[in-house]
Coordinates of C-alpha atoms in Angstrom, one line a residue:
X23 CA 102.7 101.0 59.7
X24 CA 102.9 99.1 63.0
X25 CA 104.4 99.6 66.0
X26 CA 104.8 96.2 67.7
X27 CA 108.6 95.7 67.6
X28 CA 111.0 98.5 69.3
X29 CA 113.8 97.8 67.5
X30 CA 117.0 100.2 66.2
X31 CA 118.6 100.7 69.7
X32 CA 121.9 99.6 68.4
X33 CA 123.2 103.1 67.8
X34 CA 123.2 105.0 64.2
X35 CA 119.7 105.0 63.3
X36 CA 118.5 105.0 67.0
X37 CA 116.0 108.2 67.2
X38 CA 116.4 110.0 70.2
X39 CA 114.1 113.0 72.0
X40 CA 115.4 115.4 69.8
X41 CA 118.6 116.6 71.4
X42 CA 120.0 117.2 67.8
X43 CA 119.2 118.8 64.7
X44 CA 119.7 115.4 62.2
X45 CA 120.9 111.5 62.7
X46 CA 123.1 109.7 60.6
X47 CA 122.0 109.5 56.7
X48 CA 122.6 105.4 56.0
X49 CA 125.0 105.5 52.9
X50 CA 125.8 102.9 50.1
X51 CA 122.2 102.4 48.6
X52 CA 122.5 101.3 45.2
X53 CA 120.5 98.9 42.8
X54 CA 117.2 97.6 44.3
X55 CA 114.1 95.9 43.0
X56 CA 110.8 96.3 44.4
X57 CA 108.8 96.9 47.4
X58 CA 106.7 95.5 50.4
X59 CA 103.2 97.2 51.0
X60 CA 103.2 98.3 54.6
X61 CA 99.4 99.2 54.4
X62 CA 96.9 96.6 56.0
X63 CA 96.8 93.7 53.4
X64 CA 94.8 94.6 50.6
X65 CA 92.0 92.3 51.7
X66 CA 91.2 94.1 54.3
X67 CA 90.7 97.4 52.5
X68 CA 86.7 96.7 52.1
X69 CA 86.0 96.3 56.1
X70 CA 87.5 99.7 56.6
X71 CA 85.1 102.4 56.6
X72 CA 84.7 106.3 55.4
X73 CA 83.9 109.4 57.4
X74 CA 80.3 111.0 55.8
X75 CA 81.9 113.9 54.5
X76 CA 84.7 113.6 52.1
X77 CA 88.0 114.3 53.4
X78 CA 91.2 115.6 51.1
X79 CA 94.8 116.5 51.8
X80 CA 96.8 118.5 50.1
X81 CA 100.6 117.6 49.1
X82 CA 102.7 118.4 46.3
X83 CA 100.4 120.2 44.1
X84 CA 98.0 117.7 43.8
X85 CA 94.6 116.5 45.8
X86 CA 94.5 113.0 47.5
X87 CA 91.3 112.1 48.7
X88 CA 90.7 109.5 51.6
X89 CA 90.1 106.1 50.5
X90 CA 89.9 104.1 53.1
X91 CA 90.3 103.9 57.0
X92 CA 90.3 101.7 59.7
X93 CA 90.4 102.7 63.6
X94 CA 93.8 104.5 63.6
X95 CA 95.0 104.2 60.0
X96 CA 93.6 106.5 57.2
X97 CA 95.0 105.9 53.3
X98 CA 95.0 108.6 50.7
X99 CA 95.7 108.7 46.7
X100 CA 95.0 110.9 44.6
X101 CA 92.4 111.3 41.3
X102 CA 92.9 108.3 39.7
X103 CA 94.6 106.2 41.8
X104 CA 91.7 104.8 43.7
X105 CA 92.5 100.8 43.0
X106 CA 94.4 100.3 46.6
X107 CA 96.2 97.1 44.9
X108 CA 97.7 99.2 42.1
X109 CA 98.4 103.1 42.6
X110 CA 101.9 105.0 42.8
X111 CA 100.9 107.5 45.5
X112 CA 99.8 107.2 48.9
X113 CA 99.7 109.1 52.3
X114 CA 98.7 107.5 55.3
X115 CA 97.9 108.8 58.5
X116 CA 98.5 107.2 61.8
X117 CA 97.4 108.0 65.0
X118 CA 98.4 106.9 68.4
X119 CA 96.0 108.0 71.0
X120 CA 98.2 107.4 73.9
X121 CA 100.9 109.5 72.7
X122 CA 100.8 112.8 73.9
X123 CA 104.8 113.9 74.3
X124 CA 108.2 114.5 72.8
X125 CA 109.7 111.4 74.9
X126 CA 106.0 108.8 73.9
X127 CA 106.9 110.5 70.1
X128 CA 110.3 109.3 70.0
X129 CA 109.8 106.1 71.5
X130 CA 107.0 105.6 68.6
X131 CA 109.1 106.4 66.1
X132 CA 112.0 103.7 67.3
X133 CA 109.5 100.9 66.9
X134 CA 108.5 102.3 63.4
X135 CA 111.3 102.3 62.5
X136 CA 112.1 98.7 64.2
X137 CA 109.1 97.4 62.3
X138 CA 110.4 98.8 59.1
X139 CA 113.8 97.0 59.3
X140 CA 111.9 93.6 60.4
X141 CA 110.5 93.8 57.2
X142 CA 113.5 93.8 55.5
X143 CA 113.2 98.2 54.3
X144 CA 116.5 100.0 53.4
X145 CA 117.3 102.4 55.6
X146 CA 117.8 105.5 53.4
X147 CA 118.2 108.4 56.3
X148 CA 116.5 109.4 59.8
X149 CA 116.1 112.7 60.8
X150 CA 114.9 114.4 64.0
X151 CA 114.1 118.1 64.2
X152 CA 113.8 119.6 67.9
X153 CA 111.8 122.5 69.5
X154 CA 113.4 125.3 68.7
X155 CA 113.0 129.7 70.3
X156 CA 112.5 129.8 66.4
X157 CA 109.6 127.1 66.3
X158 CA 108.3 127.0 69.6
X159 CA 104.4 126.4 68.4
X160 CA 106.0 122.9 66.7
X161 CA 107.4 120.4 68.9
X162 CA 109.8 118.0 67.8
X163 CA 109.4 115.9 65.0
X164 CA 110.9 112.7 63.0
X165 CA 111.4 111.7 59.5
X166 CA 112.3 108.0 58.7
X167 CA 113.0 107.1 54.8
X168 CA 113.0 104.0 53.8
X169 CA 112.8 101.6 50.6
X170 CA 111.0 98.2 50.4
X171 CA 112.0 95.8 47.8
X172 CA 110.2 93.1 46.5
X173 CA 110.0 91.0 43.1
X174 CA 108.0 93.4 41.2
X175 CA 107.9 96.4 42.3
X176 CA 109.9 99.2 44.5
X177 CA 108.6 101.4 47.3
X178 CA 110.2 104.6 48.8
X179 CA 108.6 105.6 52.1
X180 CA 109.0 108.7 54.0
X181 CA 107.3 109.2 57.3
X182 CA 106.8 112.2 59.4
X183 CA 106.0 111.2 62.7
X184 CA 104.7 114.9 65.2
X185 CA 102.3 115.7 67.7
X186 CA 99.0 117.0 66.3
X187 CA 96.6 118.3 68.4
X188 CA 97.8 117.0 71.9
X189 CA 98.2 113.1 69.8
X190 CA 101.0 111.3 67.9
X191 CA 100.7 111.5 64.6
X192 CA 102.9 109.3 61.6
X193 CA 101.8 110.9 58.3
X194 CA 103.2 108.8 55.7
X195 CA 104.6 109.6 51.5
X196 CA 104.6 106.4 49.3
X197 CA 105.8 106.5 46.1
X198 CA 105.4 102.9 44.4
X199 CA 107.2 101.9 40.6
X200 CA 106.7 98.6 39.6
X201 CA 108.8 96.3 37.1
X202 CA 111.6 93.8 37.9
X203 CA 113.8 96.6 37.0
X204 CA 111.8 99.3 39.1
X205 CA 114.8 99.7 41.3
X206 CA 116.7 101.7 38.3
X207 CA 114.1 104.0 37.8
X208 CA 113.0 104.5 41.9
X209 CA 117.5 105.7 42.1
X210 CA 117.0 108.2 39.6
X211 CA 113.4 109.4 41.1
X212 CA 115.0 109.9 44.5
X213 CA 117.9 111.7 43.2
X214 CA 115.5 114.3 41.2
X215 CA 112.7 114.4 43.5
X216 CA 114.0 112.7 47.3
X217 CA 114.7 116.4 48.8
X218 CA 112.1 118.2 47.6
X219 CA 109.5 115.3 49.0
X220 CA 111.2 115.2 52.6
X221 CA 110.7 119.4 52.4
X222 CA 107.2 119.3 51.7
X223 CA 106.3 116.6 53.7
X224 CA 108.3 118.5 56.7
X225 CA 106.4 121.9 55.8
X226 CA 103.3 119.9 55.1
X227 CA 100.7 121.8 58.0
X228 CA 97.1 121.4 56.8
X229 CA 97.3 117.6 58.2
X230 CA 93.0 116.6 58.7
X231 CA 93.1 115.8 62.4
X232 CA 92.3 112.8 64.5
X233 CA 88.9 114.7 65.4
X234 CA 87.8 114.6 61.8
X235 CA 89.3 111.0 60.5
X236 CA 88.3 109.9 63.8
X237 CA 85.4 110.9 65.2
X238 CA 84.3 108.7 67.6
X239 CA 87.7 108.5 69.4
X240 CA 88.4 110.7 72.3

């Protein structure tokens, strides 16, 4: 999930530093196909290397465990979906060290989400929750969802993008269906399960930190 472009300034899916509670939801999605991998290309998978100590995450009921990482960029599936070519679950982490505020946060999350239109994503809905007297120990945070389509498969992406300990963190839900018809059954998965995902993902708090995935950065 890169951050080289800053695009999305023109407007309704700009992100802002959290002056209100939601942004515009992006409506008229209907039939798609398939979806782009946003990971690092899947050749690169075997250079990336493990912490010693196994690291897990919980979401959703189920375990992931990390399978790969790479400077800033840690990958998670869970039991059973350890073949990074082919799996239907992911989390990723990013971290970006020279993030440390509301304003560098939002600014990250614009070229995300710049990045994500390059390549060609449907923009399902952006979300931006402030600091709040009710939530003053979170600061503000940003959802982007998304869908990649490509020949063979579809891709629905939801990223949270927060500060976690002092540094700007995106953690990242994939869900992958393949088939040329994928984009029939990825509809009728976001329908049932869409909401609940975003909520957990927003509640989501035991996150492993940068000073565990990470150990040698400051």
């Amino acid at each position: 999930m890169g951050t080289s472009a800053d695009h999305g300034r023109s407007g309704r899916s700009r992100i802002g530093p959290c002056r209100n509670k939601a942004m515009p939801i992006l409506r008229g999605l209907v039939r798609l196909t398939a979806v782009l991998l946003m990971a690092a290309p899947i050749a690169t998978h075997a250079a990336g290397g493990l912490p010693a100590s196994p690291v897990r995450l919980k979401f959703a009921d189920q375990t992931y465990l990390l399978r790969w990482s790479s400077k800033h960029q840690h990958e998670f599936t869970p039991s059973g979906q350890d073949d990074l070519s082919r799996w239907t679950d992911m989390i990723t982490i990013n971290t970006y060290p020279d993030v440390r505020d509301g304003d560098g946060l939002a600014d990250v999350a614009n070229r995300v989400l710049g990045t994500y239109k390059q390549n060609n994503a449907v923009v399902v809905r952006t979300s931006s929750v402030p600091r709040t007297p009710a939530r003053p120990a979170r600061p503000a945070e940003h959802l982007i969802v998304v869908l990649f389509p490509v020949r063979d498969s579809i891709e629905a992406v939801f990223a949270r993008l927060r500060l976690t300990d002092g540094r700007g963190t995106a953690v990242i839900y994939s869900h992958r269906l393949y088939g040329q018809k994928a984009g029939d059954a990825m509809a009728a998965w976001l329908k049932a399960n869409g909401p609940a995902v975003e909520r957990r993902l927003m509640d989501l708090q035991e996150i492993p930190s940068h000073r565990i995935l990470e150990p040698s950065s400051p």
